[in-house]
């Protein structure tokens, strides 16, 4: 059906300049996002809303309801939230952020994907033969099973990556991921690594590829074969073929908020497209009053949607309480579980705060965070310095970038005490270089020819207008691993050198006998 979408070419005169721009036909787009990870969904839902705003008919399969009024072109298909019980708390995961955490994340993703595809609501939607779509948007992050949705509707798939691509995703996209200068987000390395760091970074990259090949490849294929029940699912191509058929990947990344790396034409960076500045008219009066009245400034403190403050130990909670008691600034603390004993008068707790509005407010001076990528992007969008307490996945990597670029300070939770935190807050508030560096990064981040949202929409509509565009795909996507890593070349050169050495050795030995 996608290939039968008519292409409408409209001559659009912009300010009399005679610029012409092809306009994409209205398309039926499926955003398949059944995973119960709100931070991932919230990063891409603004794109779904914008596509609907531009006239496309967008169907969103998700456990999360859109907030506020939405256009009739945005259709939400609700499914249950299949929350998975964590085997370890974030406090324990902090010490397992390398290979163990990598494997645990992969296993957790597989479990969540399985649960979502076993839901009666999901199967009823996919089995409904009345549904037809021209394009499928789905998340590609440590699970590619949803790529079969494209085959279900005979539609191209656009992958959405919530953070820098992993080594395995990079391989399937044909994207360079050289461990000499591309640090794994499982580590706290920069792109300028010592010999030991490059060695360990290479080992982590190799481990991820090997574990994926040996432990998960056959399991992923079996999941794809067993979990779908839609008509014709038995004829679905193998997972490797589905990966190679992906025409476009949108990555939540940008060189001003993470280490620079090469991207092929089929991978587009769109960090910041989720940012939608809120006006004071849409904000609860109590938040506006608190911020407007913060004569000494305000500090915002949140560990995001996945880490619950109630998981913190009592010692850590009281360290924060006593540190904040010493400040003149007010502190807005996202706290999900009741009240906090002995809370000072300058600290205000709530289950939810309008984060972007707070960070954009003139009186907000500092963001204390867990180092999640969306938090980092939002802070730098508004030119705000950070203090980060990383827990797992990319948070150590993100905070290394923050520290290296001098717009924030990292504190490990095990090193937290009143003196450490008060000194860090005092340093950032008194040393203007932190604010200046954050402002510089913000200028780079915002100085784009078009916005991240327009870039994302254009990329999708480009695919709608032009259909399958193989010329955009790097040839590396069709190479075997041994070809990509030049193993065959290395073996050939090694064999030639060995043969040449053997011939020289035998020749010298023969000449010695003659002499």
GROMACS .gro file of C-alpha atoms in nm:
model
  515
    1UNK     CA    1   0.000   0.000   0.000
    2UNK     CA    2   0.286   0.235   0.084
    3UNK     CA    3   0.418   0.217  -0.268
    4UNK     CA    4   0.079   0.321  -0.402
    5UNK     CA    5   0.069   0.642  -0.198
    6UNK     CA    6   0.041   0.924  -0.450
    7UNK     CA    7   0.312   1.187  -0.446
    8UNK     CA    8   0.176   1.537  -0.447
    9UNK     CA    9   0.412   1.805  -0.570
   10UNK     CA   10   0.300   2.154  -0.476
   11UNK     CA   11   0.474   2.475  -0.571
   12UNK     CA   12   0.512   2.673  -0.252
   13UNK     CA   13   0.633   3.030  -0.267
   14UNK     CA   14   0.804   3.136   0.055
   15UNK     CA   15   0.827   3.513   0.101
   16UNK     CA   16   0.844   3.558  -0.275
   17UNK     CA   17   1.170   3.364  -0.295
   18UNK     CA   18   1.040   3.112  -0.549
   19UNK     CA   19   1.154   2.818  -0.330
   20UNK     CA   20   0.971   2.497  -0.419
   21UNK     CA   21   0.922   2.209  -0.183
   22UNK     CA   22   0.759   1.870  -0.241
   23UNK     CA   23   0.481   1.801   0.004
   24UNK     CA   24   0.435   1.446   0.129
   25UNK     CA   25   0.105   1.274   0.063
   26UNK     CA   26  -0.114   1.214   0.363
   27UNK     CA   27  -0.012   0.875   0.500
   28UNK     CA   28  -0.152   0.623   0.744
   29UNK     CA   29   0.126   0.581   1.001
   30UNK     CA   30   0.145   0.323   1.278
   31UNK     CA   31   0.355   0.407   1.584
   32UNK     CA   32   0.395   0.070   1.756
   33UNK     CA   33   0.522   0.148   2.107
   34UNK     CA   34   0.382  -0.113   2.348
   35UNK     CA   35   0.684  -0.119   2.582
   36UNK     CA   36   0.614   0.001   2.939
   37UNK     CA   37   0.907   0.247   2.937
   38UNK     CA   38   0.761   0.594   2.970
   39UNK     CA   39   1.086   0.784   2.922
   40UNK     CA   40   1.131   0.621   2.579
   41UNK     CA   41   0.769   0.683   2.475
   42UNK     CA   42   0.767   1.044   2.594
   43UNK     CA   43   1.075   1.117   2.387
   44UNK     CA   44   0.904   1.016   2.063
   45UNK     CA   45   0.536   1.091   2.125
   46UNK     CA   46   0.586   1.459   2.031
   47UNK     CA   47   0.686   1.331   1.685
   48UNK     CA   48   0.366   1.128   1.660
   49UNK     CA   49   0.164   1.433   1.761
   50UNK     CA   50   0.345   1.653   1.511
   51UNK     CA   51   0.288   1.407   1.227
   52UNK     CA   52  -0.082   1.410   1.316
   53UNK     CA   53  -0.074   1.790   1.331
   54UNK     CA   54   0.065   1.796   0.976
   55UNK     CA   55  -0.225   1.597   0.843
   56UNK     CA   56  -0.106   1.237   0.860
   57UNK     CA   57  -0.333   0.980   1.021
   58UNK     CA   58  -0.130   0.842   1.311
   59UNK     CA   59  -0.227   0.534   1.513
   60UNK     CA   60  -0.031   0.491   1.836
   61UNK     CA   61  -0.030   0.154   2.014
   62UNK     CA   62   0.092   0.224   2.367
   63UNK     CA   63   0.006   0.180   2.736
   64UNK     CA   64   0.051   0.557   2.784
   65UNK     CA   65  -0.234   0.793   2.712
   66UNK     CA   66  -0.155   1.124   2.540
   67UNK     CA   67  -0.187   1.427   2.767
   68UNK     CA   68  -0.430   1.705   2.690
   69UNK     CA   69  -0.640   1.742   2.378
   70UNK     CA   70  -0.520   1.570   2.061
   71UNK     CA   71  -0.628   1.600   1.701
   72UNK     CA   72  -0.868   1.351   1.548
   73UNK     CA   73  -0.581   1.243   1.321
   74UNK     CA   74  -0.409   1.099   1.631
   75UNK     CA   75  -0.565   0.769   1.734
   76UNK     CA   76  -0.453   0.602   2.055
   77UNK     CA   77  -0.492   0.224   2.087
   78UNK     CA   78  -0.450   0.149   2.459
   79UNK     CA   79  -0.294  -0.174   2.580
   80UNK     CA   80  -0.215  -0.284   2.938
   81UNK     CA   81   0.104  -0.167   3.102
   82UNK     CA   82   0.305  -0.489   3.138
   83UNK     CA   83   0.532  -0.375   3.415
   84UNK     CA   84   0.813  -0.620   3.480
   85UNK     CA   85   0.923  -0.677   3.837
   86UNK     CA   86   1.287  -0.579   3.871
   87UNK     CA   87   1.518  -0.850   3.998
   88UNK     CA   88   1.753  -0.581   4.131
   89UNK     CA   89   1.690  -0.229   4.253
   90UNK     CA   90   1.869   0.066   4.091
   91UNK     CA   91   2.088   0.079   4.402
   92UNK     CA   92   2.227  -0.266   4.320
   93UNK     CA   93   2.247  -0.211   3.943
   94UNK     CA   94   2.484   0.081   4.000
   95UNK     CA   95   2.763  -0.166   4.062
   96UNK     CA   96   2.677  -0.387   3.763
   97UNK     CA   97   2.667  -0.138   3.480
   98UNK     CA   98   2.903  -0.320   3.244
   99UNK     CA   99   2.861  -0.670   3.097
  100UNK     CA  100   2.619  -0.794   3.364
  101UNK     CA  101   2.394  -0.495   3.319
  102UNK     CA  102   2.417  -0.528   2.941
  103UNK     CA  103   2.292  -0.886   2.961
  104UNK     CA  104   2.026  -0.803   3.220
  105UNK     CA  105   1.893  -0.517   3.006
  106UNK     CA  106   1.874  -0.747   2.704
  107UNK     CA  107   1.695  -1.017   2.903
  108UNK     CA  108   1.458  -0.759   3.050
  109UNK     CA  109   1.377  -0.621   2.705
  110UNK     CA  110   1.308  -0.970   2.571
  111UNK     CA  111   1.076  -1.037   2.862
  112UNK     CA  112   0.888  -0.711   2.810
  113UNK     CA  113   0.858  -0.765   2.434
  114UNK     CA  114   0.723  -1.115   2.494
  115UNK     CA  115   0.463  -0.988   2.741
  116UNK     CA  116   0.346  -0.711   2.506
  117UNK     CA  117   0.300  -0.946   2.211
  118UNK     CA  118   0.114  -1.201   2.424
  119UNK     CA  119  -0.148  -0.945   2.525
  120UNK     CA  120  -0.496  -1.012   2.389
  121UNK     CA  121  -0.529  -0.643   2.304
  122UNK     CA  122  -0.208  -0.644   2.098
  123UNK     CA  123  -0.301  -0.961   1.913
  124UNK     CA  124  -0.652  -0.834   1.844
  125UNK     CA  125  -0.507  -0.518   1.690
  126UNK     CA  126  -0.251  -0.701   1.474
  127UNK     CA  127  -0.505  -0.965   1.367
  128UNK     CA  128  -0.759  -0.704   1.257
  129UNK     CA  129  -0.755  -0.728   0.877
  130UNK     CA  130  -0.922  -0.386   0.844
  131UNK     CA  131  -0.604  -0.209   0.958
  132UNK     CA  132  -0.370  -0.089   0.684
  133UNK     CA  133  -0.067   0.138   0.715
  134UNK     CA  134   0.180   0.304   0.482
  135UNK     CA  135   0.461   0.334   0.737
  136UNK     CA  136   0.554   0.180   1.072
  137UNK     CA  137   0.746   0.360   1.346
  138UNK     CA  138   0.883   0.143   1.624
  139UNK     CA  139   1.158   0.141   1.883
  140UNK     CA  140   1.482  -0.041   1.805
  141UNK     CA  141   1.683  -0.074   2.124
  142UNK     CA  142   1.807  -0.417   2.229
  143UNK     CA  143   1.513  -0.584   2.063
  144UNK     CA  144   1.432  -0.604   1.691
  145UNK     CA  145   1.125  -0.828   1.717
  146UNK     CA  146   0.889  -0.539   1.638
  147UNK     CA  147   1.043  -0.511   1.290
  148UNK     CA  148   0.797  -0.784   1.185
  149UNK     CA  149   0.518  -0.525   1.215
  150UNK     CA  150   0.645  -0.375   0.890
  151UNK     CA  151   0.603  -0.709   0.715
  152UNK     CA  152   0.256  -0.742   0.868
  153UNK     CA  153   0.140  -0.429   0.682
  154UNK     CA  154   0.375  -0.449   0.381
  155UNK     CA  155   0.511  -0.115   0.492
  156UNK     CA  156   0.861   0.028   0.544
  157UNK     CA  157   0.986   0.054   0.900
  158UNK     CA  158   1.144   0.356   1.065
  159UNK     CA  159   1.347   0.263   1.372
  160UNK     CA  160   1.352   0.501   1.666
  161UNK     CA  161   1.652   0.477   1.901
  162UNK     CA  162   1.608   0.651   2.239
  163UNK     CA  163   1.984   0.698   2.284
  164UNK     CA  164   2.315   0.645   2.106
  165UNK     CA  165   2.300   0.320   1.909
  166UNK     CA  166   2.449   0.013   2.072
  167UNK     CA  167   2.720  -0.188   1.900
  168UNK     CA  168   2.466  -0.445   1.779
  169UNK     CA  169   2.230  -0.178   1.640
  170UNK     CA  170   2.524  -0.001   1.477
  171UNK     CA  171   2.618  -0.324   1.301
  172UNK     CA  172   2.267  -0.378   1.166
  173UNK     CA  173   2.255  -0.015   1.044
  174UNK     CA  174   2.592  -0.036   0.872
  175UNK     CA  175   2.712   0.243   1.099
  176UNK     CA  176   3.081   0.279   1.196
  177UNK     CA  177   3.135   0.191   1.561
  178UNK     CA  178   3.511   0.183   1.593
  179UNK     CA  179   3.608   0.111   1.956
  180UNK     CA  180   3.923   0.323   1.922
  181UNK     CA  181   3.717   0.645   1.936
  182UNK     CA  182   3.350   0.546   1.988
  183UNK     CA  183   3.306   0.472   2.361
  184UNK     CA  184   3.047   0.220   2.467
  185UNK     CA  185   2.763   0.386   2.657
  186UNK     CA  186   2.798   0.106   2.912
  187UNK     CA  187   3.128   0.263   3.020
  188UNK     CA  188   3.230   0.602   3.154
  189UNK     CA  189   3.489   0.664   2.884
  190UNK     CA  190   3.529   0.966   2.659
  191UNK     CA  191   3.619   0.956   2.289
  192UNK     CA  192   3.986   1.021   2.383
  193UNK     CA  193   4.082   0.694   2.548
  194UNK     CA  194   4.409   0.567   2.687
  195UNK     CA  195   4.553   0.236   2.567
  196UNK     CA  196   4.395   0.051   2.860
  197UNK     CA  197   4.057   0.217   2.801
  198UNK     CA  198   4.066   0.140   2.429
  199UNK     CA  199   4.150  -0.221   2.513
  200UNK     CA  200   3.862  -0.251   2.759
  201UNK     CA  201   3.624  -0.061   2.530
  202UNK     CA  202   3.711  -0.302   2.249
  203UNK     CA  203   3.654  -0.599   2.482
  204UNK     CA  204   3.308  -0.466   2.579
  205UNK     CA  205   3.216  -0.410   2.213
  206UNK     CA  206   3.334  -0.760   2.122
  207UNK     CA  207   3.150  -0.909   2.420
  208UNK     CA  208   2.826  -0.742   2.316
  209UNK     CA  209   2.853  -0.872   1.961
  210UNK     CA  210   2.954  -1.223   2.069
  211UNK     CA  211   2.682  -1.248   2.335
  212UNK     CA  212   2.427  -1.122   2.084
  213UNK     CA  213   2.536  -1.375   1.822
  214UNK     CA  214   2.572  -1.677   2.048
  215UNK     CA  215   2.318  -1.625   2.324
  216UNK     CA  216   2.038  -1.418   2.171
  217UNK     CA  217   2.026  -1.450   1.792
  218UNK     CA  218   1.846  -1.784   1.779
  219UNK     CA  219   1.623  -1.684   2.072
  220UNK     CA  220   1.522  -1.361   1.897
  221UNK     CA  221   1.435  -1.552   1.581
  222UNK     CA  222   1.234  -1.805   1.781
  223UNK     CA  223   1.044  -1.520   1.950
  224UNK     CA  224   0.964  -1.371   1.611
  225UNK     CA  225   0.834  -1.708   1.489
  226UNK     CA  226   0.628  -1.787   1.798
  227UNK     CA  227   0.486  -1.461   1.931
  228UNK     CA  228   0.300  -1.332   1.626
  229UNK     CA  229  -0.039  -1.472   1.524
  230UNK     CA  230  -0.144  -1.231   1.249
  231UNK     CA  231  -0.246  -1.379   0.912
  232UNK     CA  232   0.059  -1.481   0.710
  233UNK     CA  233   0.310  -1.443   0.995
  234UNK     CA  234   0.463  -1.781   0.907
  235UNK     CA  235   0.590  -1.631   0.582
  236UNK     CA  236   0.773  -1.349   0.757
  237UNK     CA  237   1.139  -1.315   0.645
  238UNK     CA  238   1.411  -1.395   0.898
  239UNK     CA  239   1.516  -1.129   1.144
  240UNK     CA  240   1.842  -1.052   0.963
  241UNK     CA  241   1.649  -0.970   0.646
  242UNK     CA  242   1.411  -0.746   0.840
  243UNK     CA  243   1.706  -0.558   0.987
  244UNK     CA  244   1.857  -0.499   0.644
  245UNK     CA  245   1.523  -0.371   0.514
  246UNK     CA  246   1.512  -0.078   0.760
  247UNK     CA  247   1.531   0.238   0.550
  248UNK     CA  248   1.558   0.505   0.819
  249UNK     CA  249   1.661   0.529   1.183
  250UNK     CA  250   1.604   0.836   1.400
  251UNK     CA  251   1.851   0.860   1.687
  252UNK     CA  252   1.809   1.068   1.997
  253UNK     CA  253   2.156   1.220   1.969
  254UNK     CA  254   2.357   1.532   1.884
  255UNK     CA  255   2.727   1.615   1.908
  256UNK     CA  256   2.665   1.896   2.159
  257UNK     CA  257   2.516   1.654   2.413
  258UNK     CA  258   2.723   1.342   2.346
  259UNK     CA  259   3.048   1.240   2.184
  260UNK     CA  260   3.066   1.293   1.808
  261UNK     CA  261   3.061   0.987   1.584
  262UNK     CA  262   2.997   0.921   1.213
  263UNK     CA  263   2.644   0.850   1.092
  264UNK     CA  264   2.547   0.722   0.745
  265UNK     CA  265   2.263   0.893   0.550
  266UNK     CA  266   2.004   0.643   0.672
  267UNK     CA  267   2.064   0.745   1.037
  268UNK     CA  268   1.943   1.092   1.140
  269UNK     CA  269   2.008   1.262   1.474
  270UNK     CA  270   1.703   1.429   1.628
  271UNK     CA  271   1.794   1.500   1.992
  272UNK     CA  272   1.567   1.762   2.144
  273UNK     CA  273   1.262   1.707   1.929
  274UNK     CA  274   1.067   1.614   2.243
  275UNK     CA  275   1.125   1.959   2.394
  276UNK     CA  276   0.811   2.165   2.399
  277UNK     CA  277   0.855   2.478   2.611
  278UNK     CA  278   0.555   2.538   2.833
  279UNK     CA  279   0.403   2.878   2.891
  280UNK     CA  280   0.317   3.001   3.237
  281UNK     CA  281  -0.051   2.998   3.137
  282UNK     CA  282  -0.047   2.616   3.122
  283UNK     CA  283   0.135   2.573   3.456
  284UNK     CA  284  -0.017   2.519   3.799
  285UNK     CA  285  -0.011   2.850   3.985
  286UNK     CA  286   0.171   2.700   4.283
  287UNK     CA  287   0.475   2.611   4.070
  288UNK     CA  288   0.477   2.950   3.903
  289UNK     CA  289   0.450   3.127   4.238
  290UNK     CA  290   0.736   2.924   4.387
  291UNK     CA  291   0.970   2.999   4.098
  292UNK     CA  292   0.874   3.364   4.056
  293UNK     CA  293   0.929   3.420   4.428
  294UNK     CA  294   1.269   3.245   4.444
  295UNK     CA  295   1.476   3.560   4.499
  296UNK     CA  296   1.794   3.358   4.566
  297UNK     CA  297   1.723   3.113   4.285
  298UNK     CA  298   1.583   2.762   4.260
  299UNK     CA  299   1.732   2.412   4.229
  300UNK     CA  300   1.543   2.131   4.064
  301UNK     CA  301   1.606   1.775   4.188
  302UNK     CA  302   1.473   1.471   4.001
  303UNK     CA  303   1.592   1.119   3.919
  304UNK     CA  304   1.348   1.079   3.629
  305UNK     CA  305   1.063   0.833   3.581
  306UNK     CA  306   1.247   0.500   3.625
  307UNK     CA  307   1.436   0.560   3.949
  308UNK     CA  308   1.218   0.601   4.256
  309UNK     CA  309   1.352   0.825   4.532
  310UNK     CA  310   1.195   0.587   4.783
  311UNK     CA  311   1.460   0.331   4.680
  312UNK     CA  312   1.727   0.554   4.833
  313UNK     CA  313   1.861   0.455   5.171
  314UNK     CA  314   1.767   0.665   5.473
  315UNK     CA  315   2.128   0.786   5.504
  316UNK     CA  316   2.122   0.919   5.148
  317UNK     CA  317   1.783   1.086   5.193
  318UNK     CA  318   1.900   1.264   5.508
  319UNK     CA  319   2.223   1.369   5.337
  320UNK     CA  320   2.012   1.546   5.075
  321UNK     CA  321   1.782   1.693   5.342
  322UNK     CA  322   2.065   1.834   5.553
  323UNK     CA  323   2.251   1.962   5.247
  324UNK     CA  324   1.944   2.150   5.123
  325UNK     CA  325   1.887   2.293   5.473
  326UNK     CA  326   2.211   2.489   5.437
  327UNK     CA  327   2.102   2.661   5.114
  328UNK     CA  328   1.939   2.999   5.053
  329UNK     CA  329   1.786   2.868   4.731
  330UNK     CA  330   1.454   2.685   4.719
  331UNK     CA  331   1.468   2.319   4.614
  332UNK     CA  332   1.194   2.149   4.410
  333UNK     CA  333   1.234   1.779   4.482
  334UNK     CA  334   1.049   1.513   4.281
  335UNK     CA  335   0.951   1.264   4.551
  336UNK     CA  336   0.702   0.985   4.477
  337UNK     CA  337   0.635   0.834   4.817
  338UNK     CA  338   0.451   1.038   5.083
  339UNK     CA  339   0.645   1.288   5.287
  340UNK     CA  340   1.003   1.324   5.411
  341UNK     CA  341   1.078   1.360   5.780
  342UNK     CA  342   1.241   1.677   5.906
  343UNK     CA  343   1.207   1.858   5.572
  344UNK     CA  344   1.347   2.217   5.577
  345UNK     CA  345   1.124   2.511   5.482
  346UNK     CA  346   1.308   2.583   5.156
  347UNK     CA  347   1.239   2.234   5.013
  348UNK     CA  348   0.918   2.150   4.830
  349UNK     CA  349   0.833   1.792   4.733
  350UNK     CA  350   0.579   1.665   4.482
  351UNK     CA  351   0.514   1.349   4.280
  352UNK     CA  352   0.533   1.545   3.959
  353UNK     CA  353   0.680   1.876   3.844
  354UNK     CA  354   0.662   2.050   3.503
  355UNK     CA  355   1.030   1.981   3.439
  356UNK     CA  356   1.080   2.175   3.118
  357UNK     CA  357   0.904   2.481   3.256
  358UNK     CA  358   1.120   2.473   3.569
  359UNK     CA  359   1.445   2.430   3.378
  360UNK     CA  360   1.352   2.716   3.145
  361UNK     CA  361   1.264   2.956   3.429
  362UNK     CA  362   1.502   3.250   3.479
  363UNK     CA  363   1.535   3.169   3.851
  364UNK     CA  364   1.639   2.805   3.805
  365UNK     CA  365   2.014   2.786   3.867
  366UNK     CA  366   2.092   2.415   3.886
  367UNK     CA  367   1.955   2.072   3.794
  368UNK     CA  368   2.041   1.775   4.020
  369UNK     CA  369   1.976   1.464   3.811
  370UNK     CA  370   2.050   1.095   3.759
  371UNK     CA  371   2.218   1.173   3.427
  372UNK     CA  372   1.947   1.033   3.201
  373UNK     CA  373   1.977   1.141   2.839
  374UNK     CA  374   1.650   1.338   2.821
  375UNK     CA  375   1.744   1.523   3.139
  376UNK     CA  376   2.084   1.608   2.991
  377UNK     CA  377   1.930   1.727   2.664
  378UNK     CA  378   1.673   1.943   2.844
  379UNK     CA  379   1.932   2.097   3.076
  380UNK     CA  380   2.161   2.190   2.788
  381UNK     CA  381   1.870   2.313   2.578
  382UNK     CA  382   1.813   2.575   2.848
  383UNK     CA  383   2.185   2.626   2.924
  384UNK     CA  384   2.165   2.491   3.278
  385UNK     CA  385   2.457   2.331   3.470
  386UNK     CA  386   2.414   1.990   3.633
  387UNK     CA  387   2.507   1.775   3.929
  388UNK     CA  388   2.463   1.411   3.836
  389UNK     CA  389   2.428   1.089   4.036
  390UNK     CA  390   2.451   0.813   3.769
  391UNK     CA  391   2.296   0.471   3.832
  392UNK     CA  392   2.312   0.253   3.518
  393UNK     CA  393   2.312   0.216   3.136
  394UNK     CA  394   2.419   0.539   2.965
  395UNK     CA  395   2.410   0.760   3.275
  396UNK     CA  396   2.781   0.716   3.359
  397UNK     CA  397   2.863   0.785   2.994
  398UNK     CA  398   2.644   1.097   2.994
  399UNK     CA  399   2.795   1.236   3.312
  400UNK     CA  400   3.148   1.175   3.183
  401UNK     CA  401   3.055   1.398   2.888
  402UNK     CA  402   2.915   1.662   3.126
  403UNK     CA  403   3.226   1.666   3.346
  404UNK     CA  404   3.467   1.662   3.052
  405UNK     CA  405   3.292   1.963   2.898
  406UNK     CA  406   3.283   2.146   3.232
  407UNK     CA  407   2.913   2.217   3.264
  408UNK     CA  408   2.853   1.992   3.562
  409UNK     CA  409   2.983   1.774   3.844
  410UNK     CA  410   2.942   1.400   3.894
  411UNK     CA  411   2.894   1.251   4.242
  412UNK     CA  412   2.873   0.877   4.302
  413UNK     CA  413   2.599   0.791   4.546
  414UNK     CA  414   2.840   0.595   4.767
  415UNK     CA  415   3.046   0.915   4.809
  416UNK     CA  416   2.747   1.129   4.905
  417UNK     CA  417   2.760   1.326   5.230
  418UNK     CA  418   2.654   1.675   5.333
  419UNK     CA  419   2.996   1.833   5.275
  420UNK     CA  420   3.042   1.677   4.928
  421UNK     CA  421   2.701   1.791   4.805
  422UNK     CA  422   2.710   2.139   4.961
  423UNK     CA  423   3.058   2.198   4.819
  424UNK     CA  424   2.946   2.085   4.472
  425UNK     CA  425   2.638   2.309   4.478
  426UNK     CA  426   2.844   2.602   4.605
  427UNK     CA  427   3.106   2.549   4.336
  428UNK     CA  428   2.856   2.550   4.051
  429UNK     CA  429   2.664   2.850   4.184
  430UNK     CA  430   2.976   3.058   4.251
  431UNK     CA  431   3.192   2.956   3.953
  432UNK     CA  432   3.033   3.121   3.649
  433UNK     CA  433   3.229   2.902   3.407
  434UNK     CA  434   2.981   2.614   3.459
  435UNK     CA  435   2.691   2.833   3.350
  436UNK     CA  436   2.894   2.980   3.063
  437UNK     CA  437   2.996   2.637   2.934
  438UNK     CA  438   2.638   2.512   2.955
  439UNK     CA  439   2.526   2.824   2.768
  440UNK     CA  440   2.787   2.762   2.497
  441UNK     CA  441   2.671   2.402   2.455
  442UNK     CA  442   2.312   2.529   2.440
  443UNK     CA  443   2.398   2.769   2.159
  444UNK     CA  444   2.559   2.489   1.958
  445UNK     CA  445   2.266   2.258   2.027
  446UNK     CA  446   2.008   2.516   1.915
  447UNK     CA  447   2.202   2.659   1.620
  448UNK     CA  448   2.056   2.424   1.358
  449UNK     CA  449   1.944   2.500   1.002
  450UNK     CA  450   1.608   2.345   1.095
  451UNK     CA  451   1.475   2.219   1.426
  452UNK     CA  452   1.513   1.860   1.539
  453UNK     CA  453   1.138   1.811   1.498
  454UNK     CA  454   1.138   1.944   1.143
  455UNK     CA  455   1.438   1.722   1.066
  456UNK     CA  456   1.255   1.414   1.196
  457UNK     CA  457   0.932   1.495   1.010
  458UNK     CA  458   1.118   1.576   0.687
  459UNK     CA  459   1.308   1.246   0.705
  460UNK     CA  460   0.986   1.051   0.746
  461UNK     CA  461   0.804   1.242   0.473
  462UNK     CA  462   1.106   1.202   0.245
  463UNK     CA  463   1.063   0.827   0.281
  464UNK     CA  464   0.690   0.860   0.213
  465UNK     CA  465   0.754   1.065  -0.102
  466UNK     CA  466   1.039   0.858  -0.243
  467UNK     CA  467   0.956   0.508  -0.129
  468UNK     CA  468   1.236   0.257  -0.095
  469UNK     CA  469   1.559   0.452  -0.136
  470UNK     CA  470   1.837   0.194  -0.145
  471UNK     CA  471   2.093   0.452  -0.250
  472UNK     CA  472   2.079   0.592   0.102
  473UNK     CA  473   2.187   0.266   0.262
  474UNK     CA  474   2.558   0.204   0.321
  475UNK     CA  475   2.704  -0.101   0.147
  476UNK     CA  476   2.836  -0.220   0.484
  477UNK     CA  477   2.484  -0.341   0.568
  478UNK     CA  478   2.525  -0.624   0.317
  479UNK     CA  479   2.869  -0.731   0.439
  480UNK     CA  480   2.930  -1.033   0.657
  481UNK     CA  481   3.104  -0.979   0.987
  482UNK     CA  482   3.431  -1.121   0.858
  483UNK     CA  483   3.411  -0.887   0.558
  484UNK     CA  484   3.320  -0.581   0.767
  485UNK     CA  485   3.608  -0.635   1.009
  486UNK     CA  486   3.845  -0.728   0.721
  487UNK     CA  487   3.909  -1.069   0.873
  488UNK     CA  488   3.938  -1.221   0.525
  489UNK     CA  489   4.189  -0.951   0.429
  490UNK     CA  490   4.390  -1.002   0.747
  491UNK     CA  491   4.393  -1.380   0.697
  492UNK     CA  492   4.496  -1.339   0.331
  493UNK     CA  493   4.775  -1.094   0.413
  494UNK     CA  494   4.887  -1.314   0.703
  495UNK     CA  495   4.892  -1.620   0.476
  496UNK     CA  496   5.091  -1.432   0.209
  497UNK     CA  497   5.341  -1.306   0.466
  498UNK     CA  498   5.374  -1.654   0.618
  499UNK     CA  499   5.421  -1.811   0.273
  500UNK     CA  500   5.676  -1.544   0.173
  501UNK     CA  501   5.864  -1.596   0.498
  502UNK     CA  502   5.864  -1.971   0.446
  503UNK     CA  503   5.993  -1.936   0.089
  504UNK     CA  504   6.269  -1.698   0.201
  505UNK     CA  505   6.363  -1.929   0.485
  506UNK     CA  506   6.380  -2.235   0.258
  507UNK     CA  507   6.572  -2.037  -0.006
  508UNK     CA  508   6.829  -1.919   0.248
  509UNK     CA  509   6.859  -2.272   0.386
  510UNK     CA  510   6.910  -2.408   0.033
  511UNK     CA  511   7.177  -2.144  -0.046
  512UNK     CA  512   7.363  -2.228   0.275
  513UNK     CA  513   7.378  -2.592   0.173
  514UNK     CA  514   7.517  -2.497  -0.171
  515UNK     CA  515   7.777  -2.265  -0.022
   0.00000   0.00000   0.00000
